[in-house]
PDB file of C-alpha atoms in Angstrom:
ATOM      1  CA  UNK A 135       0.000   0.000   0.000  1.00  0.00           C
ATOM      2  CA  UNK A 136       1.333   3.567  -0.575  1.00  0.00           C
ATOM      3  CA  UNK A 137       1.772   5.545   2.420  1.00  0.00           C
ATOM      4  CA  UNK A 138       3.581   8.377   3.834  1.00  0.00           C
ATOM      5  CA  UNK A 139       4.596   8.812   7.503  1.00  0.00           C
ATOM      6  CA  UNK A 140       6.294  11.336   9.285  1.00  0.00           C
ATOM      7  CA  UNK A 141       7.699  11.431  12.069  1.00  0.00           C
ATOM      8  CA  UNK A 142       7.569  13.467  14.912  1.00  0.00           C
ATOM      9  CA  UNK A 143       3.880  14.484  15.062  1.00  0.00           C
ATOM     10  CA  UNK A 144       4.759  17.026  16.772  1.00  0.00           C
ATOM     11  CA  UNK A 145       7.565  19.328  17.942  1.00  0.00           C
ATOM     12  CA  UNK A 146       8.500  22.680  19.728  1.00  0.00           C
ATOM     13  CA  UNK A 147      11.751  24.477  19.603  1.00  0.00           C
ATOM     14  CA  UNK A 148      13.468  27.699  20.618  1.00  0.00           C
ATOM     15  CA  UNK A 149      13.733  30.280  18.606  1.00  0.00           C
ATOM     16  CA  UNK A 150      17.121  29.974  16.760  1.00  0.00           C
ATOM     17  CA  UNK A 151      17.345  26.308  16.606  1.00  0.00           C
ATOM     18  CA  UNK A 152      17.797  23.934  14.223  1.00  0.00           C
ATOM     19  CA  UNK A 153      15.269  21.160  13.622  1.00  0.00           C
ATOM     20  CA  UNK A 154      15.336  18.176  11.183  1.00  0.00           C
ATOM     21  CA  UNK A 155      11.727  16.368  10.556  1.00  0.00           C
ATOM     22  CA  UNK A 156      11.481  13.098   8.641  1.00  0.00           C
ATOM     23  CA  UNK A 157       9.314  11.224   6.204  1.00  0.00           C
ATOM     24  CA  UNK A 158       9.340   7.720   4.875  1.00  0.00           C
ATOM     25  CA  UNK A 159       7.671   6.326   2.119  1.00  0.00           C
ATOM     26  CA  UNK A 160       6.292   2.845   0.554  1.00  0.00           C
ATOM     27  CA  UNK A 161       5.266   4.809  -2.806  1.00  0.00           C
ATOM     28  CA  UNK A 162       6.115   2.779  -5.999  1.00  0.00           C
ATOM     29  CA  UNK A 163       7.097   3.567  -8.521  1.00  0.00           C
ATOM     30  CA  UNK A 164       8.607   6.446  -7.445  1.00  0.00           C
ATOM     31  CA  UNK A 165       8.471  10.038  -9.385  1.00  0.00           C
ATOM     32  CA  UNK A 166       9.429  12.709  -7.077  1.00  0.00           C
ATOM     33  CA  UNK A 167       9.109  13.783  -3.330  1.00  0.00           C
ATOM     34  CA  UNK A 168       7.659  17.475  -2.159  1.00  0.00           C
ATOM     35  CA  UNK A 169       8.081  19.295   1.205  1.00  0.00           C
ATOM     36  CA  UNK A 170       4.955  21.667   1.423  1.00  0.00           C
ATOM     37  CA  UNK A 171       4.585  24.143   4.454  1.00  0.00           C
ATOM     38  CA  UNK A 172       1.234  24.634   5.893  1.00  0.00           C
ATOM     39  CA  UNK A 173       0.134  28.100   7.961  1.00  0.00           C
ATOM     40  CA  UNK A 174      -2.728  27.655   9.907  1.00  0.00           C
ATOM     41  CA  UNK A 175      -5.989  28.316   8.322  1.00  0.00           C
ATOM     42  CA  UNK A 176      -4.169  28.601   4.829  1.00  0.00           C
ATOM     43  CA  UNK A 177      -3.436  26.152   1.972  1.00  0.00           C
ATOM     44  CA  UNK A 178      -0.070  24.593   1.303  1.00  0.00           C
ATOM     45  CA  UNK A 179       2.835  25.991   0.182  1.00  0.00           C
ATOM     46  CA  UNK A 180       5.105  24.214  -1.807  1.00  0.00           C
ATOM     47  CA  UNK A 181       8.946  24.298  -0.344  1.00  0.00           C
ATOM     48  CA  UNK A 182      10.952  21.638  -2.512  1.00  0.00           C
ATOM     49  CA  UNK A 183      10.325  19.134  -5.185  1.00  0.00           C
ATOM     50  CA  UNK A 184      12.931  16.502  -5.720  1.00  0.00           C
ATOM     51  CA  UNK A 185      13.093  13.584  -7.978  1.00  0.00           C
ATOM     52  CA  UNK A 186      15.253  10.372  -7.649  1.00  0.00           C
ATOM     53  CA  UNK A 187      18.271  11.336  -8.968  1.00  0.00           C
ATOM     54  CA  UNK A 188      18.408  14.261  -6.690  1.00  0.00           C
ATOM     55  CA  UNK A 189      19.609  13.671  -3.086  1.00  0.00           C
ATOM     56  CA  UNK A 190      19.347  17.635  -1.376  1.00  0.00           C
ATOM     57  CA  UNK A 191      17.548  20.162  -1.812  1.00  0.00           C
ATOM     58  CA  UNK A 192      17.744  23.504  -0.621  1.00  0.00           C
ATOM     59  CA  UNK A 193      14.787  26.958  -0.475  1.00  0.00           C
ATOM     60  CA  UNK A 194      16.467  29.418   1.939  1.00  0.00           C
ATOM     61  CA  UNK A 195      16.716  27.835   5.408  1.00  0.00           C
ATOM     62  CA  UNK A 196      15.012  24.924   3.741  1.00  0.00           C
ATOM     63  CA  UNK A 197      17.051  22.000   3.101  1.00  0.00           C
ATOM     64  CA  UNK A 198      15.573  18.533   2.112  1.00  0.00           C
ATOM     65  CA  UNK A 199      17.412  15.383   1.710  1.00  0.00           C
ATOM     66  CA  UNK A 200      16.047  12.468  -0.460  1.00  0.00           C
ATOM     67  CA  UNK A 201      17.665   8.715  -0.312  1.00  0.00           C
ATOM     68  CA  UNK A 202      15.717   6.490  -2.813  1.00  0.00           C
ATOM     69  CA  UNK A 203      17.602   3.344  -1.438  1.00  0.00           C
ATOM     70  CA  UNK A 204      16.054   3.722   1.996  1.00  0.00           C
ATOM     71  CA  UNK A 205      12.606   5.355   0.536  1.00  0.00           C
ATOM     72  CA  UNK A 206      13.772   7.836   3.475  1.00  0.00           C
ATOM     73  CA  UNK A 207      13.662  11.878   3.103  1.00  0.00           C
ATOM     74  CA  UNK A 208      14.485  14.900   5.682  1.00  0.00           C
ATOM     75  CA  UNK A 209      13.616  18.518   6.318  1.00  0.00           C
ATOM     76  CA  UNK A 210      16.026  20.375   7.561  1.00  0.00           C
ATOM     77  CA  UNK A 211      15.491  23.886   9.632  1.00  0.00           C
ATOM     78  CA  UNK A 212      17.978  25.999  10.069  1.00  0.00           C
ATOM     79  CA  UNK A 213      17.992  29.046  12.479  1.00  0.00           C
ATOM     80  CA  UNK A 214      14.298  28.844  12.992  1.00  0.00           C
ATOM     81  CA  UNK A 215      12.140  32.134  13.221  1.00  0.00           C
ATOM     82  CA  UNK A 216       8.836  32.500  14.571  1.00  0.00           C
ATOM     83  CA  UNK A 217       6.955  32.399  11.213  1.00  0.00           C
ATOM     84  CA  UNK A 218       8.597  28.596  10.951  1.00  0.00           C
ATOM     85  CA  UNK A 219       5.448  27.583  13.091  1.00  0.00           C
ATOM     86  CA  UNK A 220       3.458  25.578  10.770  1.00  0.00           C
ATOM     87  CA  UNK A 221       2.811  22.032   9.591  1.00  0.00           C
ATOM     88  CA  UNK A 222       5.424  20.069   7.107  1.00  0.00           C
ATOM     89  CA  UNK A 223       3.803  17.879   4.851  1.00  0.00           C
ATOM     90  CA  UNK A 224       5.802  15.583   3.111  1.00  0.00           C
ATOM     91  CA  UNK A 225       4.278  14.021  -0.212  1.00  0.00           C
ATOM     92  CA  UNK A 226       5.483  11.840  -2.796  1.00  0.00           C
ATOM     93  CA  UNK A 227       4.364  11.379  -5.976  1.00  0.00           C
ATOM     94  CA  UNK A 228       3.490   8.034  -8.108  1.00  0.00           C
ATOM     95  CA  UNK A 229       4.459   7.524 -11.290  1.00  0.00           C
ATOM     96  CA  UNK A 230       1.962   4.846 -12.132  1.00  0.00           C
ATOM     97  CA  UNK A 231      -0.929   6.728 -11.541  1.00  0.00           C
ATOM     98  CA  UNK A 232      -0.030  10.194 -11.236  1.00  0.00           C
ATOM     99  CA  UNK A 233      -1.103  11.059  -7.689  1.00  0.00           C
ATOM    100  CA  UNK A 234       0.359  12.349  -4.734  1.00  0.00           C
ATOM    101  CA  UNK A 235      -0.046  10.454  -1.219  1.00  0.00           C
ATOM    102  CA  UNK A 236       0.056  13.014   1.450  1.00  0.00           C
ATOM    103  CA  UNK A 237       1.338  12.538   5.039  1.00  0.00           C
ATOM    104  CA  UNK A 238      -0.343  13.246   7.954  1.00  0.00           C
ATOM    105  CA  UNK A 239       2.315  16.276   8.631  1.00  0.00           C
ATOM    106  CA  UNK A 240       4.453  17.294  11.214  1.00  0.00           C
ATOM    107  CA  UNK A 241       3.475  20.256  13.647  1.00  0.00           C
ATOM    108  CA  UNK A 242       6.004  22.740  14.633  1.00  0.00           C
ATOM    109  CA  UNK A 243       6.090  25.543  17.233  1.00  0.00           C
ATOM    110  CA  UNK A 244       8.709  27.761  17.436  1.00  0.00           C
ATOM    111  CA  UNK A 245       8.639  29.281  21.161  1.00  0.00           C
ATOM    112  CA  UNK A 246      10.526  32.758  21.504  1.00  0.00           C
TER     113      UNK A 246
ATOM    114  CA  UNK B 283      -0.877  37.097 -10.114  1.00  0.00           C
ATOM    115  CA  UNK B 284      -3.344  36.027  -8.316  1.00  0.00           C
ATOM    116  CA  UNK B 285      -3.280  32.835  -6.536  1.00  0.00           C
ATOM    117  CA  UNK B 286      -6.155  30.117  -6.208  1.00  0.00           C
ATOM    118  CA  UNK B 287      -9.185  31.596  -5.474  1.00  0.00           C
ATOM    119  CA  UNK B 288     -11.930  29.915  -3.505  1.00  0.00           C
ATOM    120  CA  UNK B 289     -14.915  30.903  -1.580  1.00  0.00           C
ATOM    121  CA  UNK B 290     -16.699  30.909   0.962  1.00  0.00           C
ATOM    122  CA  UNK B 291     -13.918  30.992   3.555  1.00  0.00           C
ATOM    123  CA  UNK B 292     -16.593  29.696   6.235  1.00  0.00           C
ATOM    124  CA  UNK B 293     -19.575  28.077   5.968  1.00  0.00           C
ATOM    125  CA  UNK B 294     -21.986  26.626   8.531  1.00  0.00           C
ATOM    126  CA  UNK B 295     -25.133  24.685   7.709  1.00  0.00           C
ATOM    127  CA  UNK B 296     -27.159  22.247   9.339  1.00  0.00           C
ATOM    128  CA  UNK B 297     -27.188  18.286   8.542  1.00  0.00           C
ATOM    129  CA  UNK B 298     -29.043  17.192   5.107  1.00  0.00           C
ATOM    130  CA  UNK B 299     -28.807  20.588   3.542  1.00  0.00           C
ATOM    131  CA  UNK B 300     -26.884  21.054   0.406  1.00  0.00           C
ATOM    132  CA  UNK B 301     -23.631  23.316  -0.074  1.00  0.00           C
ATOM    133  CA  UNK B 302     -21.326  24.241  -2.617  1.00  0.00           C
ATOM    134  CA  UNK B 303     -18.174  25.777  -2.983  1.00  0.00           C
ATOM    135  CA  UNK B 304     -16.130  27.440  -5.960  1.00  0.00           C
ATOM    136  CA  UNK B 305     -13.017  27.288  -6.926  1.00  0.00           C
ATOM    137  CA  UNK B 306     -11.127  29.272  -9.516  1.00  0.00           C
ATOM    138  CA  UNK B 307      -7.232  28.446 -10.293  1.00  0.00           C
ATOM    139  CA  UNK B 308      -4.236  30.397 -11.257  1.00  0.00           C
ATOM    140  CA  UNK B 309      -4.918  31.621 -15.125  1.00  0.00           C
ATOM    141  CA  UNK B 310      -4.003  29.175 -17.698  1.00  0.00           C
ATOM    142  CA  UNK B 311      -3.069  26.106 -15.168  1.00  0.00           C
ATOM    143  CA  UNK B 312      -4.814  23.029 -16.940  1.00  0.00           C
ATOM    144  CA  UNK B 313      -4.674  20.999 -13.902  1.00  0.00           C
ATOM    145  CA  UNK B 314      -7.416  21.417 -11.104  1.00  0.00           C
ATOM    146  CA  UNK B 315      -7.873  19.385  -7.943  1.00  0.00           C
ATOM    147  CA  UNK B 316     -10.157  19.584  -4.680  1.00  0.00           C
ATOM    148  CA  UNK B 317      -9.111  17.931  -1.508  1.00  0.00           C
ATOM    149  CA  UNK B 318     -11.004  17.496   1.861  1.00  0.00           C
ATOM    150  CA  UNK B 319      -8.589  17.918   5.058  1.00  0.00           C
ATOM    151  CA  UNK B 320      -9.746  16.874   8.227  1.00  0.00           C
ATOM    152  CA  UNK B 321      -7.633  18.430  11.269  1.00  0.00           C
ATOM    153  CA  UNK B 322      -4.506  16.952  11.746  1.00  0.00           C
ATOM    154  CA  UNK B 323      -4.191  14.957   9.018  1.00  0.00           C
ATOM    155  CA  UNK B 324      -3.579  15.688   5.088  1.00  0.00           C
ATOM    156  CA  UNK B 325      -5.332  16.392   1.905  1.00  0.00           C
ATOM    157  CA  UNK B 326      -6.750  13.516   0.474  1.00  0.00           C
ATOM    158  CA  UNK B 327      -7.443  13.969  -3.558  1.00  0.00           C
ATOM    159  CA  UNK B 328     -11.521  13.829  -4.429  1.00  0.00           C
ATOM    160  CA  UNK B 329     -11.264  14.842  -7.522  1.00  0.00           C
ATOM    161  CA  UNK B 330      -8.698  15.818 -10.318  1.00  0.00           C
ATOM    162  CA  UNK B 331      -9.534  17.809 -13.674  1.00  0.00           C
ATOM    163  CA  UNK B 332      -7.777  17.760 -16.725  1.00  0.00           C
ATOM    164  CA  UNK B 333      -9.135  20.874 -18.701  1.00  0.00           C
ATOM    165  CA  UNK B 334     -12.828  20.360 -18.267  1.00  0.00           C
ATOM    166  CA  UNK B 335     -12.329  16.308 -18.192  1.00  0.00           C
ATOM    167  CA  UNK B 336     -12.252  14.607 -14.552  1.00  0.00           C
ATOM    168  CA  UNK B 337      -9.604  12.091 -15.057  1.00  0.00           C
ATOM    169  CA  UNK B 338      -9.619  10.842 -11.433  1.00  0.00           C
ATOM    170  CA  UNK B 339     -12.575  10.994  -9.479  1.00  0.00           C
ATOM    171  CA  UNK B 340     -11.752   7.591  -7.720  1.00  0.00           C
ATOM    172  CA  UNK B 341     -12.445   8.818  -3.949  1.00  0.00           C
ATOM    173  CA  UNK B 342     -15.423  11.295  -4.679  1.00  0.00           C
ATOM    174  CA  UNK B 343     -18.266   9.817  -2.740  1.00  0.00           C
ATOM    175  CA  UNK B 344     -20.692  10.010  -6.031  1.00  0.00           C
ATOM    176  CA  UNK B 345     -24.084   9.651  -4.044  1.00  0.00           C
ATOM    177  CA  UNK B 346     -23.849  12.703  -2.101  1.00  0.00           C
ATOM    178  CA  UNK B 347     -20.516  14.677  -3.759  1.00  0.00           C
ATOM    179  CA  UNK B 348     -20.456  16.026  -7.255  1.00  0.00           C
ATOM    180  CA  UNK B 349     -18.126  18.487  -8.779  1.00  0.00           C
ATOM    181  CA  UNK B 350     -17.921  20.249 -12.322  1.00  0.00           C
ATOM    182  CA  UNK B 351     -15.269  22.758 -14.280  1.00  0.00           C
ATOM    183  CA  UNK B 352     -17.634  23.159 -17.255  1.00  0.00           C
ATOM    184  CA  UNK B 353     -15.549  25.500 -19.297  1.00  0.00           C
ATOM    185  CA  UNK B 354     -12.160  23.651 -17.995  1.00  0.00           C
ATOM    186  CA  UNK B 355     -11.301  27.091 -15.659  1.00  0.00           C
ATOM    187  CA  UNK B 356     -13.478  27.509 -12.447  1.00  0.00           C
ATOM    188  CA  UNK B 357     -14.616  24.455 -10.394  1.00  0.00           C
ATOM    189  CA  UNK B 358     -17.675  23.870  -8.119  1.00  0.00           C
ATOM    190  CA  UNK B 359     -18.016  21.086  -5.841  1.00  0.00           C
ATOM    191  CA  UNK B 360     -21.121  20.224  -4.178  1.00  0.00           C
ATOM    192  CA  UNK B 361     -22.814  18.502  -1.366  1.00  0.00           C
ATOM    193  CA  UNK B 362     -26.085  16.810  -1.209  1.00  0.00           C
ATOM    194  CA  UNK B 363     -26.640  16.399   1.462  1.00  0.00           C
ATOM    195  CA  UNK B 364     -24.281  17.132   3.746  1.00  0.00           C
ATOM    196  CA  UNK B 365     -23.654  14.861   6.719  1.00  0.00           C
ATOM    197  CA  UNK B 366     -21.486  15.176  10.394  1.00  0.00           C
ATOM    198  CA  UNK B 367     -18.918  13.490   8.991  1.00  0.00           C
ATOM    199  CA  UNK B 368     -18.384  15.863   5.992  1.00  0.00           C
ATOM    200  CA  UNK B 369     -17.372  18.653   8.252  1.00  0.00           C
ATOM    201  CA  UNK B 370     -13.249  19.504   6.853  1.00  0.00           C
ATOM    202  CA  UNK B 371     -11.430  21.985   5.458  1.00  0.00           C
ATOM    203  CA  UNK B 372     -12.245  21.785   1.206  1.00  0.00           C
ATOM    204  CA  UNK B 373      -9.219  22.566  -0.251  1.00  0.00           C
ATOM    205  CA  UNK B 374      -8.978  23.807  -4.363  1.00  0.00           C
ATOM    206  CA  UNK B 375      -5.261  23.362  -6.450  1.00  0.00           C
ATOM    207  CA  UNK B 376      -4.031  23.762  -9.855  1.00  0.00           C
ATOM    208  CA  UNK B 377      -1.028  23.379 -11.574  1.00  0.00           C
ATOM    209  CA  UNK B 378       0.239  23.567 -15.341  1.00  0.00           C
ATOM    210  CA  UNK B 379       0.108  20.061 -15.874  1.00  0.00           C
ATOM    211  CA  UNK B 380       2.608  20.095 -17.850  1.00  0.00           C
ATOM    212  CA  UNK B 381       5.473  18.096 -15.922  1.00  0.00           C
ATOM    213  CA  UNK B 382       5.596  15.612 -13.471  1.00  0.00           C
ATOM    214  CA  UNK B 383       7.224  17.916 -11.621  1.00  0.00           C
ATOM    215  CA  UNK B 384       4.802  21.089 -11.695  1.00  0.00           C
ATOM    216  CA  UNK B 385       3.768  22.496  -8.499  1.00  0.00           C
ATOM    217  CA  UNK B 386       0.299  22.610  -7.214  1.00  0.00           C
ATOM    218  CA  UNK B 387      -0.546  25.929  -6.020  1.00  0.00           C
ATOM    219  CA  UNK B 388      -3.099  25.559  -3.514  1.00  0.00           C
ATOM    220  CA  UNK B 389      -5.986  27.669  -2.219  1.00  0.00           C
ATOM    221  CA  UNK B 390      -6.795  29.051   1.042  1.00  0.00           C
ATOM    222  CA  UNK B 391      -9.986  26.853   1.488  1.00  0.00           C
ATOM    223  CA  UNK B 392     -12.816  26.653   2.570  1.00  0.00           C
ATOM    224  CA  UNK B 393     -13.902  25.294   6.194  1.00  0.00           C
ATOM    225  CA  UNK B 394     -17.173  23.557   6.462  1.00  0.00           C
ATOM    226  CA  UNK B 395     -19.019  22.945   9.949  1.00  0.00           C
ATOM    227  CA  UNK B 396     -22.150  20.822   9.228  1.00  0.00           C
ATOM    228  CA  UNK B 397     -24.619  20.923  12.722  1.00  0.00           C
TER     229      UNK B 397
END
């Protein structure tokens, strides 16, 4: 079955911090793998898109990491502000049949 | 440019009434989706357009949900009628279509509270 999970469900840092969230994935056949960044109330927001030949990723203090071996993929946080408090979705996408299986997210709180 | 458009933000109706919500995408994106959200989790696809042609509609429940993007740009999707359950976040995207890698821009959407 194709799933998504991510891992923690939650978290809360300082303001500051670093922070790395993960996501692994039983999606096959592969296409590509997207970090999206969810404000409350508000639609996603698409961060990075990477496909299997790519292994980082970076938007700004954004940095994703992708190994296809391990079906494994990281977000990366660097310096974290305030406006960092959000959910991070991970999704990948299926070649087969062109959809995209959502995770369930990770919640993050930055705390000044 | 304007991003996805949808509307209402809110709505609140009462159990076995209908509702509907509209969507309208990004100009001259191909490639139009809705997704229900419940809190805490994420989107799950109802429905995907290609154009004005639904191409997936595998998880739209067809005896109360129906959605249509008659002249292939703005969307409705409607409820009828609406149960407990149904009560979620609606949630409108488009993209290009035109790679595998195009992103989906995604609406605001619209929160439903059925009583």
């Amino acid at each position: 079955k194709n799933q998504v999970e991510q891992s923690p469900q939650s978290l809360i840092i300082l303001e500051g911090k670093n922070c790395t969230l993960q996501c692994n994935y039983t999606v096959s056949p592969f296409s590509n793998l997207r970090w999206y960044k969810q404000d409350t109330g508000r639609g996603p927001v698409s961060l990075t898109i990477m496909t299997f030949s790519e292994n980082t990723k970076s938007n700004g203090r954004y940095t994703a990491t992708l190994d296809a071996d391990t079906k494994q993929s990281s977000l990366h946080i660097t310096a974290s502000q305030l406006s960092d408090s959000a959910s991070y979705i991970c999704v990948v996408k299926n070649t087969g049949f062109q959809k995209l299986v959502f995770g369930t997210g990770t919640r993050l709180l930055v705390s000044p | 440019e304007a991003g996805v458009v949808q509307s209402p933000r809110y709505k609140i109706i009462e159990k076995k009434q209908p509702v509907a919500f509209w969507c309208n995408p990004i100009s001259g994106h191909n490639t139009l989706y809705w997704y229900l959200q419940n809190l805490g989790q994420g989107p799950e696809l109802l429905i995907r357009y290609e154009n004005e042609e639904a191409v997936d509609d595998s998880q739209l429940p067809k005896d109360r949900f129906s959605a249509e993007r008659l002249k292939g740009v703005d969307s409705t999707l409607k409820i009828q009628p609406a149960e407990l359950g149904d009560s979620a976040v609606y949630l409108c995207a488009s993209s290009s279509g035109q790679t595998s890698t195009d992103t989906q821009y995604f609406g605001p959407g619209t929160r439903l509270t059925v009583l």
